[in-house]
GROMACS .gro file of C-alpha atoms in nm:
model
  322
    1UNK     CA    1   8.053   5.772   7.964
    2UNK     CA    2   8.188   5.588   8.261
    3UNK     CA    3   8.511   5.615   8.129
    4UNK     CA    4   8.516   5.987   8.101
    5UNK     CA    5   8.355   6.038   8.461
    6UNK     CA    6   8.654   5.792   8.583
    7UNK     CA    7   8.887   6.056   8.379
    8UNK     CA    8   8.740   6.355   8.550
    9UNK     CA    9   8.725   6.240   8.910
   10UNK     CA   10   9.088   6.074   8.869
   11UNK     CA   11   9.194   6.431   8.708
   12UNK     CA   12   9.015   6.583   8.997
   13UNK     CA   13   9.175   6.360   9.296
   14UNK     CA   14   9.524   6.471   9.118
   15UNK     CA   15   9.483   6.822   9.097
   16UNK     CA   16   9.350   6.809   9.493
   17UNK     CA   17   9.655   6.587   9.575
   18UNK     CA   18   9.906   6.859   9.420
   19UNK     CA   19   9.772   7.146   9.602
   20UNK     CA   20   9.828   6.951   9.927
   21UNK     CA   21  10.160   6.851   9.865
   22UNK     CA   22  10.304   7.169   9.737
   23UNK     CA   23  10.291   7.369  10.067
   24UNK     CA   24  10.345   7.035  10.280
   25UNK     CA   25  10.677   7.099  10.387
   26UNK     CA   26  10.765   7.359  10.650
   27UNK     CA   27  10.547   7.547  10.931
   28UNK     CA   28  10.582   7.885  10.787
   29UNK     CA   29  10.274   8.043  10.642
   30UNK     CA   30  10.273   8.096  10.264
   31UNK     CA   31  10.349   8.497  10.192
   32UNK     CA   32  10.138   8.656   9.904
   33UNK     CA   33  10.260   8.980   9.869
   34UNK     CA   34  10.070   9.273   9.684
   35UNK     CA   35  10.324   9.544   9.534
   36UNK     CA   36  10.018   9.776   9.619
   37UNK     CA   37   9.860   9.951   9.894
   38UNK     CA   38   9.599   9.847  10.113
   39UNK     CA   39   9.233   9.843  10.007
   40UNK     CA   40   9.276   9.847   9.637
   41UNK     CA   41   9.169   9.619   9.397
   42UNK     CA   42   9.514   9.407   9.414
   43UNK     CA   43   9.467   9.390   9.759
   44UNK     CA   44   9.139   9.273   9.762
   45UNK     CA   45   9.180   9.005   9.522
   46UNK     CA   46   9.464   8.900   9.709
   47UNK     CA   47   9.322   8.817  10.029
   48UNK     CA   48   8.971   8.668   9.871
   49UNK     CA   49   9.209   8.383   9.717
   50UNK     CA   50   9.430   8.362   9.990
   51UNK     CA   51   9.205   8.276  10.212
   52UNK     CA   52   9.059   8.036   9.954
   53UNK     CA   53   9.382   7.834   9.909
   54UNK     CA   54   9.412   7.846  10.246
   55UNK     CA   55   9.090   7.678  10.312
   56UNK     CA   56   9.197   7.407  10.026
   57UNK     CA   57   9.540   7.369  10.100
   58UNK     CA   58   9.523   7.359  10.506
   59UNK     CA   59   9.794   7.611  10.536
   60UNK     CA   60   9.802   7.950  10.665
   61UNK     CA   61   9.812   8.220  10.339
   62UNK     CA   62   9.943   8.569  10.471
   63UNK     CA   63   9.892   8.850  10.255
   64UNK     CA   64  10.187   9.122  10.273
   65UNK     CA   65  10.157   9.477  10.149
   66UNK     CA   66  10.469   9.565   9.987
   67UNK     CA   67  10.378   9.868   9.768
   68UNK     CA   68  10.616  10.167   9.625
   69UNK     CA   69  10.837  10.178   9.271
   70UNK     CA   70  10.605  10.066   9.034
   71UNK     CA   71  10.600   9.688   9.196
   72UNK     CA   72  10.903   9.662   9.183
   73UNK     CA   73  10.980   9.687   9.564
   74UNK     CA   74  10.697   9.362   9.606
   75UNK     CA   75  10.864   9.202   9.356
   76UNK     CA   76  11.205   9.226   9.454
   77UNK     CA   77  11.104   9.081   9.769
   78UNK     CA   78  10.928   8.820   9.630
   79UNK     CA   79  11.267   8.740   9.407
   80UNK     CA   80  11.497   8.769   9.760
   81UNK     CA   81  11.278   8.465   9.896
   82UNK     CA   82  11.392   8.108   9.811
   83UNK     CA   83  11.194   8.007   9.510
   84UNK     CA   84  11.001   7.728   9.682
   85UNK     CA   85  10.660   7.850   9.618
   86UNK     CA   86  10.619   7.944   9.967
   87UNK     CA   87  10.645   8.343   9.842
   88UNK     CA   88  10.428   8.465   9.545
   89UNK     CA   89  10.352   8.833   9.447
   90UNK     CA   90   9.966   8.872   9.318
   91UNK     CA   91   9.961   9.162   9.069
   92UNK     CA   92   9.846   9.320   8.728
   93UNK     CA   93  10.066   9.229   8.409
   94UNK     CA   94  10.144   9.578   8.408
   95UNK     CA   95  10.431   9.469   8.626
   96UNK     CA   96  10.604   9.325   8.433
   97UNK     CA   97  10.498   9.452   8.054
   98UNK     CA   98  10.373   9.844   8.134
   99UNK     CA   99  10.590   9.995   8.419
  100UNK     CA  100  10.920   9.850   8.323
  101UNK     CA  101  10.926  10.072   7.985
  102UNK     CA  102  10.950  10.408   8.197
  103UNK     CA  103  11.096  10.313   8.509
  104UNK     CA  104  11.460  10.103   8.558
  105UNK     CA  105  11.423   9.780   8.764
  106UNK     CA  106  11.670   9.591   8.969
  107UNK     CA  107  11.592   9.285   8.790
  108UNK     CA  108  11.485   9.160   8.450
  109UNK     CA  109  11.086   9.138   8.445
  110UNK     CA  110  11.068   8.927   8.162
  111UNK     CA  111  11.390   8.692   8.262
  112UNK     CA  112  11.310   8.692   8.648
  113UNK     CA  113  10.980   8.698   8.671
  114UNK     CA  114  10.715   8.421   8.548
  115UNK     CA  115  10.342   8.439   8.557
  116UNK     CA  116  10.234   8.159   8.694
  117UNK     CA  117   9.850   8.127   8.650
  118UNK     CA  118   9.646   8.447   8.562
  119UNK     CA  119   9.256   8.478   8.692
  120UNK     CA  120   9.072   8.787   8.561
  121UNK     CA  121   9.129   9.017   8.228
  122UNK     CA  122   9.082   9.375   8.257
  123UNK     CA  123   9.053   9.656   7.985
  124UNK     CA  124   9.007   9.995   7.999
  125UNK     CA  125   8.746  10.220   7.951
  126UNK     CA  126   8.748  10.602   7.784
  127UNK     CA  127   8.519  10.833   7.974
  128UNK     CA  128   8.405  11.159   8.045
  129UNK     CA  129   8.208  11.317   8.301
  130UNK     CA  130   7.846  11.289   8.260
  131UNK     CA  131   7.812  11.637   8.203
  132UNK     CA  132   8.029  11.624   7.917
  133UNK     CA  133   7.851  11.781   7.576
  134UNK     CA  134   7.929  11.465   7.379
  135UNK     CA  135   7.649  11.176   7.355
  136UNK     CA  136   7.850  10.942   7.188
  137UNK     CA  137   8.195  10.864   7.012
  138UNK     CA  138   8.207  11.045   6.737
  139UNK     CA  139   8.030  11.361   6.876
  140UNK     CA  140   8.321  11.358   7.134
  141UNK     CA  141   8.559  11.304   6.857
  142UNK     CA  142   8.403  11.579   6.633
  143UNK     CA  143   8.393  11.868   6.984
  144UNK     CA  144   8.768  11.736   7.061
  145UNK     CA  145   8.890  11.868   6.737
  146UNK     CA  146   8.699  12.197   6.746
  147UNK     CA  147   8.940  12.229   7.035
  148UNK     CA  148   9.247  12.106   6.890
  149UNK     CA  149   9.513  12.182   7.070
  150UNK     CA  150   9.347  12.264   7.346
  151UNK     CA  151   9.154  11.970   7.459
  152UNK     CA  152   9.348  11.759   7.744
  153UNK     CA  153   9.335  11.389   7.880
  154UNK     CA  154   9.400  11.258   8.180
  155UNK     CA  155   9.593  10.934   8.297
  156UNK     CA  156   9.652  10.763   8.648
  157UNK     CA  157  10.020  10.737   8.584
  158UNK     CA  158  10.267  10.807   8.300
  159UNK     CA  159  10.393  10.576   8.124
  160UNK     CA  160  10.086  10.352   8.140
  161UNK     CA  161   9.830  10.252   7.927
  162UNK     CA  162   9.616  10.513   8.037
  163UNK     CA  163   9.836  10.739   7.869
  164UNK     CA  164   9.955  10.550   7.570
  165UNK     CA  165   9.560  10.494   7.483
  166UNK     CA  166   9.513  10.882   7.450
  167UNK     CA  167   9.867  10.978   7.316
  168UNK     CA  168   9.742  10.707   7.025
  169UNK     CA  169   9.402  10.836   6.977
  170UNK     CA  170   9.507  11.194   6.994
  171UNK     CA  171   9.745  11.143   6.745
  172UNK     CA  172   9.554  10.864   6.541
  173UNK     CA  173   9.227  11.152   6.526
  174UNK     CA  174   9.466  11.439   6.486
  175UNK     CA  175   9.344  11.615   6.796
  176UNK     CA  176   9.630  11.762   6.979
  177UNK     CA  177   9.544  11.699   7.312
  178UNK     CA  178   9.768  11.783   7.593
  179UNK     CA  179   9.839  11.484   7.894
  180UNK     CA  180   9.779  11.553   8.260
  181UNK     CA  181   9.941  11.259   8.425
  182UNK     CA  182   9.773  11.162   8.773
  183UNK     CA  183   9.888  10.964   9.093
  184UNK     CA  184   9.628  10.716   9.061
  185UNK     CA  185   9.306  10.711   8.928
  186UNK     CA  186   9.081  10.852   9.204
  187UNK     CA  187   9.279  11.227   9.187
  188UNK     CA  188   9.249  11.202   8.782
  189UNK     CA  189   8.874  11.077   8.810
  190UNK     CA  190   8.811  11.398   9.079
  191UNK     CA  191   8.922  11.661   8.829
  192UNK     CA  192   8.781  11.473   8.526
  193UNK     CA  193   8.422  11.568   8.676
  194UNK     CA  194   8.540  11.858   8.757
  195UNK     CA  195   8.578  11.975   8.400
  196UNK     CA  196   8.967  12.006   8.479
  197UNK     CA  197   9.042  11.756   8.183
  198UNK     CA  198   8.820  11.648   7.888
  199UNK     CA  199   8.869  11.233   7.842
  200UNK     CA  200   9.039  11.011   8.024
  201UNK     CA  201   9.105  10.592   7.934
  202UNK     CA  202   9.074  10.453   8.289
  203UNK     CA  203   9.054  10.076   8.398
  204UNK     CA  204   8.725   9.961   8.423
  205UNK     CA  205   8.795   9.857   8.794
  206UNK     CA  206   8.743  10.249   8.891
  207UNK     CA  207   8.548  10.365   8.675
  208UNK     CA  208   8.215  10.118   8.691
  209UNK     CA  209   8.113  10.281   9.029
  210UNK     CA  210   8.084  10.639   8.889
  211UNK     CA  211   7.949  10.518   8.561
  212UNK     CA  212   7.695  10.321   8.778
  213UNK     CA  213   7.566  10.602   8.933
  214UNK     CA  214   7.548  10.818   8.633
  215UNK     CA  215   7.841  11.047   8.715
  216UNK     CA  216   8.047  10.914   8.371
  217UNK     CA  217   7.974  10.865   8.035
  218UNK     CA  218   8.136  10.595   7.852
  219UNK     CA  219   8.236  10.592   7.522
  220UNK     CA  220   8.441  10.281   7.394
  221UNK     CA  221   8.607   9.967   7.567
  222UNK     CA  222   8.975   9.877   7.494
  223UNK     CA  223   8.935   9.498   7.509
  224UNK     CA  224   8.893   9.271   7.190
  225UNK     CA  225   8.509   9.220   7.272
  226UNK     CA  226   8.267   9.420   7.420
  227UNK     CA  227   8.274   9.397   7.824
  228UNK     CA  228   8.002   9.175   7.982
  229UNK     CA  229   7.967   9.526   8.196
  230UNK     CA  230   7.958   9.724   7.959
  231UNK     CA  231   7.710   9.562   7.688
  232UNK     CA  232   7.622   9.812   7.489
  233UNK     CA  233   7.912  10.016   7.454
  234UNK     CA  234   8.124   9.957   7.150
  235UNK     CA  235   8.494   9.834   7.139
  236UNK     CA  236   8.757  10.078   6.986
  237UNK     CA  237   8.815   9.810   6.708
  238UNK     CA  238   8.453   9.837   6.630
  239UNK     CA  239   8.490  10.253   6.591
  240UNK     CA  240   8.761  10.192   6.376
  241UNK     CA  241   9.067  10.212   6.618
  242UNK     CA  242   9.259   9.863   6.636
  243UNK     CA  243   9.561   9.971   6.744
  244UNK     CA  244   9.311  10.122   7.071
  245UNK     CA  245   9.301   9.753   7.210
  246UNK     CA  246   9.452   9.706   7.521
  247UNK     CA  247   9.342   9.423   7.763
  248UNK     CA  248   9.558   9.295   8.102
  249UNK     CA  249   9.557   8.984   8.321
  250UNK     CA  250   9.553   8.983   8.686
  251UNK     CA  251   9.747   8.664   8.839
  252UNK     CA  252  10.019   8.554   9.040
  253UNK     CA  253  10.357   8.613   8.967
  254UNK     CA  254  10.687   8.387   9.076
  255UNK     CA  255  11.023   8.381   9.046
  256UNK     CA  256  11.174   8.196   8.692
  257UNK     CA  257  11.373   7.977   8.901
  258UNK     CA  258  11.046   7.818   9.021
  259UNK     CA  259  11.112   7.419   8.956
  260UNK     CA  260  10.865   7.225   8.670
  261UNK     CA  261  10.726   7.039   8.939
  262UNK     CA  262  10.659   7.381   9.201
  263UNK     CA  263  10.471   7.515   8.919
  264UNK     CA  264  10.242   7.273   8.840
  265UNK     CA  265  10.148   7.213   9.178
  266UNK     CA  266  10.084   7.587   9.179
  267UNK     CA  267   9.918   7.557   8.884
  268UNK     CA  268   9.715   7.330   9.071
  269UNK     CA  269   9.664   7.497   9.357
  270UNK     CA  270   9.555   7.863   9.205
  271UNK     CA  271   9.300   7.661   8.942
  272UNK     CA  272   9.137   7.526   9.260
  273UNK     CA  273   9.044   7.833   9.430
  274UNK     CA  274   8.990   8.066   9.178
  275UNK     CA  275   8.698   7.859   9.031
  276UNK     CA  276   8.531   7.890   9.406
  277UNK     CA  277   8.180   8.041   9.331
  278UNK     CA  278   8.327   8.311   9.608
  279UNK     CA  279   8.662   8.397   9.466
  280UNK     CA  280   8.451   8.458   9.117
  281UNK     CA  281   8.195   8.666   9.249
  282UNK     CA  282   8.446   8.903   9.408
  283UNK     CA  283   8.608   8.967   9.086
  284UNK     CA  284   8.306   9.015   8.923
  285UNK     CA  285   8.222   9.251   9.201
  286UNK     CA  286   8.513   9.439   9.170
  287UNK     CA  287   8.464   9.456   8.800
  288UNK     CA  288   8.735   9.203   8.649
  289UNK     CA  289   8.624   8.942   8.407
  290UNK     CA  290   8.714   8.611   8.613
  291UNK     CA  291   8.917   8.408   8.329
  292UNK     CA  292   9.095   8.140   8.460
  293UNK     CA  293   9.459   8.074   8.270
  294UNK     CA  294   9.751   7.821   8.405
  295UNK     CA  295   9.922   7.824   8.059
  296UNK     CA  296  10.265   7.986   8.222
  297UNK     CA  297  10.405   7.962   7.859
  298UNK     CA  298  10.106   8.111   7.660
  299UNK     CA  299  10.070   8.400   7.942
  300UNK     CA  300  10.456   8.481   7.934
  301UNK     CA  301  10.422   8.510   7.554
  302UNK     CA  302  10.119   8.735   7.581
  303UNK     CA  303  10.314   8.941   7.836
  304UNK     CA  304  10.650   8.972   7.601
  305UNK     CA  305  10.417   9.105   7.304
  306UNK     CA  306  10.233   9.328   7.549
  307UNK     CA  307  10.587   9.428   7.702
  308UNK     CA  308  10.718   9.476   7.307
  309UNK     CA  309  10.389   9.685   7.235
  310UNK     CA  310  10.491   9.930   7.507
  311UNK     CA  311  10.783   9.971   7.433
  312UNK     CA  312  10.747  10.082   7.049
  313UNK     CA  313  10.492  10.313   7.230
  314UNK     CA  314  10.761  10.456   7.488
  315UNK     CA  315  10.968  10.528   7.227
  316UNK     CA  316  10.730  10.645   6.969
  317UNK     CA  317  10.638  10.903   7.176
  318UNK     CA  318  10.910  11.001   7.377
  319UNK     CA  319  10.682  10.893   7.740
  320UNK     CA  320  10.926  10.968   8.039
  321UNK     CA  321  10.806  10.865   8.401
  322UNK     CA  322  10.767  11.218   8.650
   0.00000   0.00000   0.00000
């Protein structure tokens, strides 16, 4: 027993020791850039854990807004830095495995880019306004095909999950339904309770508010378990729709020039704050599922079989960006 606590505390003083010396060189504060607006989720995230590796690291964390071409203007920037560690980009996978299928980057996400830790999965949701004459999943599926063909669903971008989740069920449950891609989620969410649009698979981030307060209805969960938000609400693999699972990490993202030794002190450094009782109640409160992962391998394979999945999407169904 004495042995393992000596383990432990040794592993402990190691991991502290890295995340000091990483960032020890130089005056300049460390840049975390977020290829997304103010405000959002991203951004939030972004500045909870900056200022907690900040606080555990002694150095200044700045957090830098650099949204616009599907991340890839943040993440270009990010690649332009020197690959010291002093200049990270926090993001979704969709980054790097989602947007690149529809949209031509001046760099190779999966060859330039590395994830270096990931903290929080996220899945989507499918939903319908409240209002909607459907109690449950198969009752929406059974009305959507008494309007085949003219049923619609709604997405907060092309060439995003949002849309390759109902371009697969509508073709999966031979319903015909027509796409209404959205900037965002908020303008897609506004007509879905308007009635504008029928369905819509949106990320769980946006849509937990309005299903909070009664305003959506939620029918199944993308993710390969049921979401601790969402108890009681079945997964699309439990309805009989595998191919309907789609889950994402949130985590920082470097340059694949980053040294062995850079990324392990990063590795370090990111496992320190995110399992601060603070940095995991704000994802919870913005409705990620905190999961800690500094396997850079075993995320960059997930992200090449996510990136492969989309891909065989894209070109299954013809998706074009707008």
């Amino acid at each position: 027993m004495k042995l393992l606590q000596f383990a432990r505390t040794s592993t402990a003083l190691i991991a502290c020791s890295l995340a000091f010396s990483v960032w020890a060189f130089g005056d300049k504060p460390v840049k975390l850039i977020v290829p997304a607006p103010p405000g959002g989720t991203m951004d939030i995230v972004a500045r909870v854990l900056g200022q907690q590796m900040s606080v555990d690291t002694g150095r200044p964390v700045i957090v830098e807004n650099r949204p616009g071409a599907g991340g890839a203007i943040g993440l270009q920037a990010m690649l332009q830095a020197p690959p010291d560690g002093n200049t990270l980009v926090l993001a979704a996978s969709n980054v790097m495995a989602e947007t690149p299928q529809v949209m031509k980057m001046p760099f190779d996400p999966l060859k330039d880019l590395v994830p270096i830790a990931s903290v929080a999965k996220s899945g989507a949701v499918l939903v319908t306004a409240a209002t909607y004459p459907a109690k449950d999943f198969p009752s929406l599926i059974a009305r959507l095909k008494t309007r085949k063909g003219k049923s619609s669903f709604a997405s907060y971008s092309p060439g995003t999950v949002s849309q390759y989740a109902g371009l697969i069920l509508s073709d999966r449950a031979g319903l015909d339904m027509q796409h209404v891609g959205y900037p965002g989620s908020p303008p897609a969410l506004q007509d879905l309770l308007g009635g504008q649009v029928d369905i819509m698979f949106d990320g769980m981030v946006t849509s937990m508010p309005l299903i909070k307060a009664g305003k959506l209805r939620p029918y199944a969960f993308t993710g390969p378990s049921r979401s601790r938000y969402l108890p009681d609400v079945p997964t699309t693999t439990e309805l009989g729709y595998p191919d309907l699972q789609f889950k994402g990490w949130v985590g920082f993202i470097g340059s694949s020039k980053l040294s062995a030794d850079t990324l392990a002190k990063l590795h370090a450094i990111v496992e320190k704050a995110a399992q601060s009782p603070a940095v995991q109640q704000k994802l919870i409160d913005v409705g990620l599922e905190p999961e800690l992962n500094v396997d850079t391998p075993a995320l960059l394979s997930e992200t090449r079989a996510m990136s492969a999945r989309n891909a065989a999407t894209v070109k299954r169904f013809n998706i074009q960006a707008n």
